[in-house]
XYZ file of C-alpha atoms in Angstrom:
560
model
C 79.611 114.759 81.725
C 76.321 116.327 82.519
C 73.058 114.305 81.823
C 72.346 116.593 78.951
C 75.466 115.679 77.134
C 74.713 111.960 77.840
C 71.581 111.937 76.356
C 72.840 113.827 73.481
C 75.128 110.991 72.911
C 72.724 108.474 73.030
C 71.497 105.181 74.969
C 74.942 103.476 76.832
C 74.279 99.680 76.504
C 73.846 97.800 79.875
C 75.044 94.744 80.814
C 73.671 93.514 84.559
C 76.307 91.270 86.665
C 77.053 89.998 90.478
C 80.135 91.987 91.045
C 82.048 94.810 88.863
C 86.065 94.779 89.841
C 87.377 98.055 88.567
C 91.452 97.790 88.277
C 93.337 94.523 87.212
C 95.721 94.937 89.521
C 96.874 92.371 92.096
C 93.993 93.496 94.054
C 91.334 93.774 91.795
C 92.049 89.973 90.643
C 92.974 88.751 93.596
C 89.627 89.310 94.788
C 88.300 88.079 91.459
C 89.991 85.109 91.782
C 88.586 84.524 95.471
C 84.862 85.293 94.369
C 84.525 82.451 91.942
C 86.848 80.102 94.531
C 83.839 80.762 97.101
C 80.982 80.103 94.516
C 82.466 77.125 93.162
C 82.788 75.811 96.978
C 79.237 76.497 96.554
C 78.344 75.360 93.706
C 76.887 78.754 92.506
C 76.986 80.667 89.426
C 78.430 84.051 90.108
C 79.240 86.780 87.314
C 82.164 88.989 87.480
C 83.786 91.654 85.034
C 86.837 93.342 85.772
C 87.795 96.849 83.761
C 91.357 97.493 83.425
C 92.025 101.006 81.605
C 95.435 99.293 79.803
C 95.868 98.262 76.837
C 96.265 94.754 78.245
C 96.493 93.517 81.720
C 99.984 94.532 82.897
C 100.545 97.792 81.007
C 99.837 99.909 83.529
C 101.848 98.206 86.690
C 104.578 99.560 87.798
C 106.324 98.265 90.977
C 109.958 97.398 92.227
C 109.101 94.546 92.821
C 110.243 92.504 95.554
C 106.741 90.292 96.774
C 105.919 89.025 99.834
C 104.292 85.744 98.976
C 101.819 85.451 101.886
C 99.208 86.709 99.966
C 99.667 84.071 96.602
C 100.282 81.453 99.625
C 96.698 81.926 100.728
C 95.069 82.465 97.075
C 96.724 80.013 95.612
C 98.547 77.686 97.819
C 100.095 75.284 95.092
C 101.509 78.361 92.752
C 105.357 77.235 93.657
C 104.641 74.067 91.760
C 103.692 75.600 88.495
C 105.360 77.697 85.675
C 105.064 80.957 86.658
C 107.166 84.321 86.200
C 108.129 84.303 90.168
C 111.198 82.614 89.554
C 113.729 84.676 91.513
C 113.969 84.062 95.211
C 116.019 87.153 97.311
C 119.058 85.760 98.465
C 121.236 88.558 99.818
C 119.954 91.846 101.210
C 122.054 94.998 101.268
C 121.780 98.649 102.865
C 123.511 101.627 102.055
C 123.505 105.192 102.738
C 125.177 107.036 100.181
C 127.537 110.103 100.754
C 128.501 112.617 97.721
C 131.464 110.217 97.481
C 131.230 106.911 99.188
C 128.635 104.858 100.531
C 128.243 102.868 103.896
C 126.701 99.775 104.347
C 124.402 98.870 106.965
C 124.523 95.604 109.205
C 121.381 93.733 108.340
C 121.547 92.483 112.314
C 120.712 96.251 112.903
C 117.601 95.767 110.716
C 114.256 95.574 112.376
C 113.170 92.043 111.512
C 110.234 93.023 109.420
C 112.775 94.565 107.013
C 114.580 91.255 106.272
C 113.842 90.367 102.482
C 114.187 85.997 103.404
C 111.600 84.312 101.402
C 110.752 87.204 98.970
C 110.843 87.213 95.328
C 112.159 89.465 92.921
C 109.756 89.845 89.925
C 107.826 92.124 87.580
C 104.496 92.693 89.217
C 103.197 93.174 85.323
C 104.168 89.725 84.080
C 102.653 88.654 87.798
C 99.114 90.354 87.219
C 99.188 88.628 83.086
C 99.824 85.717 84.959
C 96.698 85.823 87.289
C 94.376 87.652 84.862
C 95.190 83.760 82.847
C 93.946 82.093 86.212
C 90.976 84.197 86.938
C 89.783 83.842 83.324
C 90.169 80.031 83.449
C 87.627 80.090 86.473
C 85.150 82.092 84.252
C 86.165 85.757 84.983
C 84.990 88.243 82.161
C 88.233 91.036 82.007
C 88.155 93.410 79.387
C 91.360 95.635 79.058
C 90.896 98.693 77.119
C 88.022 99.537 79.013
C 88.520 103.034 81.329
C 85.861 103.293 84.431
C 84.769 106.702 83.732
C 81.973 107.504 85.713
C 80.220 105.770 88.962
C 76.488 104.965 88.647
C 73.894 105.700 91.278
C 71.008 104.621 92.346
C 67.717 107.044 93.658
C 68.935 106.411 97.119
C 72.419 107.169 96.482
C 74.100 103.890 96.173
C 76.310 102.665 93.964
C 75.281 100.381 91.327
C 78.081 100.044 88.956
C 80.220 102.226 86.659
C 80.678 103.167 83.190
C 83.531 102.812 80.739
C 83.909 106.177 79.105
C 82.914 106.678 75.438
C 85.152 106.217 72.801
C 86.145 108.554 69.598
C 85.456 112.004 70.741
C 87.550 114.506 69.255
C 90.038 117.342 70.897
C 86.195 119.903 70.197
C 84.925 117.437 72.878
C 81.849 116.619 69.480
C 81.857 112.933 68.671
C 83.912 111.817 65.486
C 84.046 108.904 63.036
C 85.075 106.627 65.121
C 82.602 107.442 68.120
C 81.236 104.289 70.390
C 78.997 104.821 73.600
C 80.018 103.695 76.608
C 78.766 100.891 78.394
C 76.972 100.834 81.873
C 77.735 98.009 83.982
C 75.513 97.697 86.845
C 76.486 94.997 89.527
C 75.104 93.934 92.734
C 78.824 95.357 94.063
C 81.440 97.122 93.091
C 85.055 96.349 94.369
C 87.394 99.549 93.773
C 91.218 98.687 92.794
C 92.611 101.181 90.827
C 96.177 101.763 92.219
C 97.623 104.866 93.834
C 95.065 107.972 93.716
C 92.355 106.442 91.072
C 89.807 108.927 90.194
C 87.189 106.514 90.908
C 88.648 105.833 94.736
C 88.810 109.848 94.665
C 85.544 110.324 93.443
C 83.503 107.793 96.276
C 85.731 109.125 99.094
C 84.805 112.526 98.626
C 81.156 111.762 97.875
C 80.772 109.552 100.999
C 83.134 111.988 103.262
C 85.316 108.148 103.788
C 88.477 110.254 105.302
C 86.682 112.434 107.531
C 88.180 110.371 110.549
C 91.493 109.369 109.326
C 94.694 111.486 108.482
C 95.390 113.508 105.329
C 96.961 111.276 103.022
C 100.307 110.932 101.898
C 101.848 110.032 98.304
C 105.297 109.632 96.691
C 106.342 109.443 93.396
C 108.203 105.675 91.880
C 110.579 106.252 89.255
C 111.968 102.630 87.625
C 114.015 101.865 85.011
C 114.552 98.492 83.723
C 118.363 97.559 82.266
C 120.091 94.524 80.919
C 123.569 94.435 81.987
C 126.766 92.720 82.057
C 126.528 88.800 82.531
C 129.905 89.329 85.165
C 127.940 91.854 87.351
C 124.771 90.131 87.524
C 123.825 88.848 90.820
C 120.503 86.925 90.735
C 118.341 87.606 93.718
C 120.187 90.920 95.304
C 118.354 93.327 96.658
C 120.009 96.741 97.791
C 118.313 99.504 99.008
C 119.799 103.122 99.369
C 119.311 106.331 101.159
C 121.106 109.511 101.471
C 122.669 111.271 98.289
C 121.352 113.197 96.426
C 118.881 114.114 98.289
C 119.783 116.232 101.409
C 118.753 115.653 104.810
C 115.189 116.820 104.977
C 113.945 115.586 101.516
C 112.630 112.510 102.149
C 113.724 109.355 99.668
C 115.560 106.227 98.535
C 116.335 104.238 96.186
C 116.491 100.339 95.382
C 118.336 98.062 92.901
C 116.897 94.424 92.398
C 118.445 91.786 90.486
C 116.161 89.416 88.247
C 116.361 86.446 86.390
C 118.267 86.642 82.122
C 121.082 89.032 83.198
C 118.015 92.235 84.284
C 118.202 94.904 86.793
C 115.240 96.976 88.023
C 116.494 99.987 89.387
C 113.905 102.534 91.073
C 114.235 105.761 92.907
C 110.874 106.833 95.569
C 110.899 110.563 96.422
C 108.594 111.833 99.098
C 106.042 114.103 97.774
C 106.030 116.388 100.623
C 109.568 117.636 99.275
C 109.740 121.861 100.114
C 111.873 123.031 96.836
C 109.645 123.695 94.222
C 112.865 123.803 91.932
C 113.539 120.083 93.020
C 113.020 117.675 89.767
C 112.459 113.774 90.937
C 113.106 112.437 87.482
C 116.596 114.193 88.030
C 117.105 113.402 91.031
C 116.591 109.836 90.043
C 119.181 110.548 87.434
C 121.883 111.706 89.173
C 121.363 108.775 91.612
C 122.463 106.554 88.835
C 125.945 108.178 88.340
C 127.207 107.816 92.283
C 130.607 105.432 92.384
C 128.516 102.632 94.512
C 126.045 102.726 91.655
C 127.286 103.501 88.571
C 129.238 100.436 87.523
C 126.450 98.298 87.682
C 125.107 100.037 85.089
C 128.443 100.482 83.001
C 128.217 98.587 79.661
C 124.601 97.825 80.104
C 121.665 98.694 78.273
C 118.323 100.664 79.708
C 115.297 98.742 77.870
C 112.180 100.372 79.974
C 111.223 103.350 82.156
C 108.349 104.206 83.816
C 106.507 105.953 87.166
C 103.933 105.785 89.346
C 102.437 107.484 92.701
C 102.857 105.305 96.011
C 100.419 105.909 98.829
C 102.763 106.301 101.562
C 100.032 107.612 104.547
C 99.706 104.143 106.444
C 98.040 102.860 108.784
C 96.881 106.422 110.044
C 95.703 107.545 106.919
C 93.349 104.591 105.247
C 90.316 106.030 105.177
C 86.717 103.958 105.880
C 87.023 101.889 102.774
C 83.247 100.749 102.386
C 80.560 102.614 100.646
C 77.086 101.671 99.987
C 77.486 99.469 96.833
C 81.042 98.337 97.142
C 84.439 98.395 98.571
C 87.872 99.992 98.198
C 90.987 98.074 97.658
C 94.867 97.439 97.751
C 96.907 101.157 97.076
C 93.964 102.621 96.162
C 93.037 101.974 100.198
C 96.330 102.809 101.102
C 97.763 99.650 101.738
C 101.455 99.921 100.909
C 104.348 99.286 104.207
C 106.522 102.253 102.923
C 109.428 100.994 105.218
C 109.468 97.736 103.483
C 108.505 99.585 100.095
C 106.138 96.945 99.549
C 102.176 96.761 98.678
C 101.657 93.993 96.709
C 100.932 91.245 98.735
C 98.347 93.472 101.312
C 96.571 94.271 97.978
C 96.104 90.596 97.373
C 95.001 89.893 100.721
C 92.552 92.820 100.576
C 91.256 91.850 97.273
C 90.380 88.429 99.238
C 89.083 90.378 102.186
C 86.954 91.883 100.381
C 85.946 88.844 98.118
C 84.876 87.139 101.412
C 82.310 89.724 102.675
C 81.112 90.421 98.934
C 79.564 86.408 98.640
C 78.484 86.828 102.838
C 76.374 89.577 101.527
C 75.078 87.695 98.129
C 74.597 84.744 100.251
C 72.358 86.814 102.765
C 70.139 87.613 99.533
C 72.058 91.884 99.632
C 72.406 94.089 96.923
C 73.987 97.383 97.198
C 74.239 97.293 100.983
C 76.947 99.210 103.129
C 79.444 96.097 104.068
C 81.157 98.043 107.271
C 82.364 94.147 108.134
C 85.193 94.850 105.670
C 86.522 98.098 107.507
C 86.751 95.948 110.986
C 88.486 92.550 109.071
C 91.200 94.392 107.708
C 92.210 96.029 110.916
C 92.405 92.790 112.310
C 94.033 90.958 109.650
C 97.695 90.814 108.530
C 97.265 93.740 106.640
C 96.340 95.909 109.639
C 99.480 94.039 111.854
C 101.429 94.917 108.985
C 100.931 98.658 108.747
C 100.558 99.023 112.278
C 104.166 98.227 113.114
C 105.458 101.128 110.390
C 102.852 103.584 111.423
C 105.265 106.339 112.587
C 107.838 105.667 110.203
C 107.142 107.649 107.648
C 106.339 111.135 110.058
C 109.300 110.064 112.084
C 111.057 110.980 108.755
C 109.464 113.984 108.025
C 109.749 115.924 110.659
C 113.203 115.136 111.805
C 114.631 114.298 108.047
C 116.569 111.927 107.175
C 119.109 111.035 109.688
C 117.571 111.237 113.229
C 114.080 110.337 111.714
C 115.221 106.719 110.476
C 117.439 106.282 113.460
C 113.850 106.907 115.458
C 111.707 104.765 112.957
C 113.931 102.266 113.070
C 113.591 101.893 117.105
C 109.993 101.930 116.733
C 109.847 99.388 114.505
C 112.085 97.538 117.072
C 109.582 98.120 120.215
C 106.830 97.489 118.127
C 107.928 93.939 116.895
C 109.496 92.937 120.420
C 106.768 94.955 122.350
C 104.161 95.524 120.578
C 104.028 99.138 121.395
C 105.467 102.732 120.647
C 106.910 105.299 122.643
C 105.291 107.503 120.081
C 101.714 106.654 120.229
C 100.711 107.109 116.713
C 101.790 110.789 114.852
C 100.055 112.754 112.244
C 101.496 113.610 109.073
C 100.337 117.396 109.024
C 100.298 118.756 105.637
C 99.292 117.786 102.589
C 102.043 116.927 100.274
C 100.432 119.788 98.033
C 101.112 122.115 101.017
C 104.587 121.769 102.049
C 105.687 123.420 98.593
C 107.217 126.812 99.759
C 107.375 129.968 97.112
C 109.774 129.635 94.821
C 111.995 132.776 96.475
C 112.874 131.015 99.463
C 114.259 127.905 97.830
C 118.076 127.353 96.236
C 117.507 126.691 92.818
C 119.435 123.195 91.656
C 121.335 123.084 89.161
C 121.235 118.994 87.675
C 124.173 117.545 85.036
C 122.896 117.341 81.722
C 122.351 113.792 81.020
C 125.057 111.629 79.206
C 122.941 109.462 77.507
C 124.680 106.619 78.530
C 123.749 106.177 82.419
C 121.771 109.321 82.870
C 118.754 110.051 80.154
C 116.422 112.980 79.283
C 112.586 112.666 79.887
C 111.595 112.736 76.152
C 113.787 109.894 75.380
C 113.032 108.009 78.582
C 108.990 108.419 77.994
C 109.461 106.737 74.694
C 110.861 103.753 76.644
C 107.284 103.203 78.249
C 105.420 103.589 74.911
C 103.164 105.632 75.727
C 100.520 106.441 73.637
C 97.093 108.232 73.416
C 94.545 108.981 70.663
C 95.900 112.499 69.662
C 91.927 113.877 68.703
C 90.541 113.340 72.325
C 90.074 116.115 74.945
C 93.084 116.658 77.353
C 92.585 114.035 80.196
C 94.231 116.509 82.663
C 91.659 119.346 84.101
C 92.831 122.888 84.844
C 90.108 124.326 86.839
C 91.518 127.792 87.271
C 93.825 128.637 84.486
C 94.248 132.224 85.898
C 95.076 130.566 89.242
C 98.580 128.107 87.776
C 99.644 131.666 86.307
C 99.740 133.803 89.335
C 100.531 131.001 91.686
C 102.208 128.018 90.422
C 104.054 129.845 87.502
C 104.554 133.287 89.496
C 104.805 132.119 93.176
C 106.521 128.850 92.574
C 108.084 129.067 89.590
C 106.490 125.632 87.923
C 106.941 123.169 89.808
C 104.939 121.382 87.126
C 107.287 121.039 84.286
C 109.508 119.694 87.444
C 107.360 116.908 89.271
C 106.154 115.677 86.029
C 108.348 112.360 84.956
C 107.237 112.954 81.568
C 107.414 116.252 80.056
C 103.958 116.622 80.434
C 103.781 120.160 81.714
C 105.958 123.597 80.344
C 105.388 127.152 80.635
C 106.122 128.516 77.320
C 107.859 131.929 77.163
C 107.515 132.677 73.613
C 104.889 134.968 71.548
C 102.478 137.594 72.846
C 100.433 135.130 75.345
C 103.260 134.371 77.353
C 104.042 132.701 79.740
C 101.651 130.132 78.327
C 100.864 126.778 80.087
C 101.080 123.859 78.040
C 99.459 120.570 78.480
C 101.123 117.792 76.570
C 99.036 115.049 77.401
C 99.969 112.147 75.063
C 103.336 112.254 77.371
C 101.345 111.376 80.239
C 102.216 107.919 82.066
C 99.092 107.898 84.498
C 101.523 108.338 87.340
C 98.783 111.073 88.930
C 102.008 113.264 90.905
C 100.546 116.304 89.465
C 96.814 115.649 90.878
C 98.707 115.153 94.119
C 101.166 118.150 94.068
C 99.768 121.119 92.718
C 100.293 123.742 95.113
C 96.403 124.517 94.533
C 95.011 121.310 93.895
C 94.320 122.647 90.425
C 94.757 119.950 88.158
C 92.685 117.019 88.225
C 93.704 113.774 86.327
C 91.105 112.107 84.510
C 90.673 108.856 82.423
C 91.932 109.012 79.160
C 90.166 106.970 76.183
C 90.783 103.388 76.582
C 93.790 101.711 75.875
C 95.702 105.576 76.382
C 98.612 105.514 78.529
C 102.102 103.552 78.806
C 102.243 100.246 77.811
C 105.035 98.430 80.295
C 106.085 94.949 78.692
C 108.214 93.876 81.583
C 107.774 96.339 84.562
């Protein structure tokens, strides 16, 4: 929005606070959480607001999950004494590499240690965040759900001073309506950044302030999870199984995982690498036909599917956080890039980076700062357990991609071995080369694939599965997703590539209409839209651009 249009619009009300937290995710109120620990240690009055673009806390997190629970153990050290919705401890772990046919399972001895699931917990990281939203509130933490951080505020010297929560009730003609409210401005002496994979806030300050001009390009996949109540006589309380192999050939990148929870519920989840070639390839199908394999079907078989959702995963590493301080604030958890892709597994460095950066946030109130640069944060992650932890799996993840499937986990598996017995690798650490919007190829050089039409009883359509998430945006509000170059997506991603959009998409978001005398015509259908941000990662042309939605827009995940 240009200044013009602001002032059009009228005054925003301010409202002046210590710290802003944007994102109330388990990094964003971990840190929260950690701020008012510190000022009650010293006896200080400290205000804090966190913004969380759901309807409530929790409907926007999507995860496996299996948690590490080293991060809770330093928050909150006496959480295993209280009622809360960890309740499932892992208690068998199980690999297999799937064939068209059969499967194989893996000896766990073979396992690099760090892949050993002992002492995890199965949960739903949404019922988790509800959970600590209750305890940050109870220390005094202001969160208001509902409220989207639309736009980063400034100051004359270029620092950041806060953000703004986008306006509400403007209609599809971008003009105010009935129900229009301002925006609010909330200006803080810091601003902490957790927004989850790709935020457009994160995006935003690392472009501005160049924050990946010394670190790799990053790297994304997409997290497709389904949620099903099944049979009492299959359940197994506390399995995890992970899965590679079919259907994905050897140099698409992937797997799959199937946790069991507590009251007879299975999360079952399929991560595809975005840096996939095939612009015919369709991860929601993929996903689909995962489900029907022999090793996996039957769990499924008299069962019910009661949620779906998906969700980008930073995948780039170690190699490719970028500096995560700013002037005015820090960046957090996966919108820093914090998830151990081996392990599939971010939760618990979020936490620990929401503390991280907690800790240097009340050093620089304490000092009498506002606004400064707090560089401290870039070294003390590095040298905490979330820069051990990422360091280990570094190569893991390029391993994979350049030698596909087979030989490059074979090869990240004996790195992971040197590095936890050695502390070294015979690799050094390797770039990731493209972008995952590169590595599409034209559509003529690719074998189309031709996917089983769902059966509606362990394989589902998009349309029905996007209803699962409940979904839901204001219908009169201007599209959220940004085509800069409409002429550019026909000529290149509709004639080069064929549309990979209406592919990528988990939702249905995307089609290229054939019909009438405009055709092909590229149609946005935004209110399908599950803020999982694949297409403002793949776009052959980095040509769409997600943006916030009005608040409370977007899926609305009761148990995810």
């Amino acid at each position: 929005m240009s200044e013009q249009d602001g002032a059009e619009l009228g005054e925003r009300e301010s409202m002046d606070v210590d710290v802003v937290i944007v994102g109330a995710g388990p990094a964003g109120l971990a840190a929260a959480i950690r701020l008012k620990q510190i000022a009650d240690e010293k006896g200080e009055e400290l205000s804090i607001v966190v913004l969380e673009k759901g309807s409530e806390v929790g409907a926007h997190i999507l995860s496996g999950a299996v948690i590490d629970p080293i991060g809770l153990d330093k928050l909150l050290p006496e959480w295993r004494d209280e009622d809360t919705p960890i309740k499932t401890p892992v208690t068998a772990d199980h690999f297999l590499v799937l064939g068209p046919a059969g499967s194989m399972r893996l000896p766990n001895m073979f396992m690099p240690k760090l892949m050993n699931n002992h002492g995890n917990y199965i949960v739903s990281l949404g019922n988790v965040c509800r959970w600590l939203a209750e305890k940050a509130e109870a220390l005094g933490v202001e969160i208001y759900p509902g409220f989207a951080a639309a736009e980063v505020l400034y100051d004359d010297e270029g620092r950041v001073v806060g953000v703004a929560t986008g306006d509400m009730g403007i209609g599809r003609d971008g003009k105010p309506n009935a129900q229009f409210t301002r925006g609010m401005e909330l200006r803080a002496k810091y601003t902490l950044i957790g927004e989850g994979a790709r935020g457009s806030i994160a995006k935003e300050l690392i472009a501005k302030f160049a924050l990946d001009r010394d670190c790799d390009v990053p790297k994304f996949g997409i997290g497709i999870k389904e949620l099903w109540q099944i049979d009492p006589e299959k359940h197994k309380p506390g399995l995890v199984q992970h899965s590679f192999g079919w259907p994905l050939d050897g140099k698409t990148g992937g797997g799959s995982f199937l946790y069991h929870l507590e009251d007879n519920q299975v999360a079952v989840g399929f991560v595809l690498h975005l840096n996939y070639e095939n612009p015919w390839l369709s991860p929601f199908d993929e996903f689909q036909r995962f489900k029907t394999h022999p090793a996996i079907r039957d769990t499924f078989e008299g069962g019910k599917r009661i949620a779906y959702g998906a969700r980008a995963i930073t995948e780039g590493g170690f190699q490719s956080v970028p500096k995560l301080s700013f002037p005015g604030g820090l960046i957090m958890g996966c919108s820093a890039g914090f998830v151990n892709v081996p392990r599939i597994k971010g939760s618990h460095n979020a936490m620990l980076s929401g503390m991280l950066a907690a800790e240097e946030v009340m050093a620089a109130i304490g000092r009498g700062e506002a606004n400064t640069e707090l560089t401290g944060y870039d070294t003390a992650w590095r040298a905490s357990e979330i820069g051990k932890d990422l360091k280990k799996v570094r190569n893991v993840k390029p391993l994979w991609s350049k030698f596909g499937t087979v030989l490059g986990i074979a090869l990240g598996g004996l790195d992971m071995w040197t590095n936890e017995l050695f502390g070294f690798s015979f690799f050094g650490t390797l770039k990731h080369g493209k972008t995952d919007a590169a590595s599409l190829k034209p559509a003529k050089d690719c074998p189309k694939i031709d996917y089983p039409k769902p059966d509606g009883v362990i394989s589902f359509d998009k349309l029905s599965s996007v209803f699962l998430s409940n979904t839901n945006h204001e219908e009169d509000q201007p599209i959220h997703l940004k085509v800069k170059d409409d002429a550019l997506q026909k000529s290149s991603e509709h004639d080069v590539f064929a549309g990979p959009s209406s592919r990528y998409c988990p939702a249905g978001v995307y089609e290229w209409v054939e019909e009438g005398a405009d055709a092909p015509r590229f149609q946005i259908n935004a209110q399908n839209c599950v803020h999982c941000k694949t297409c403002d990662i793949k776009d052959p042309n980095g040509n769409i651009t997600w943006t916030v939605p009005e608040g409370t827009g977007g899926p609305n995940y009761p148990n995810m």
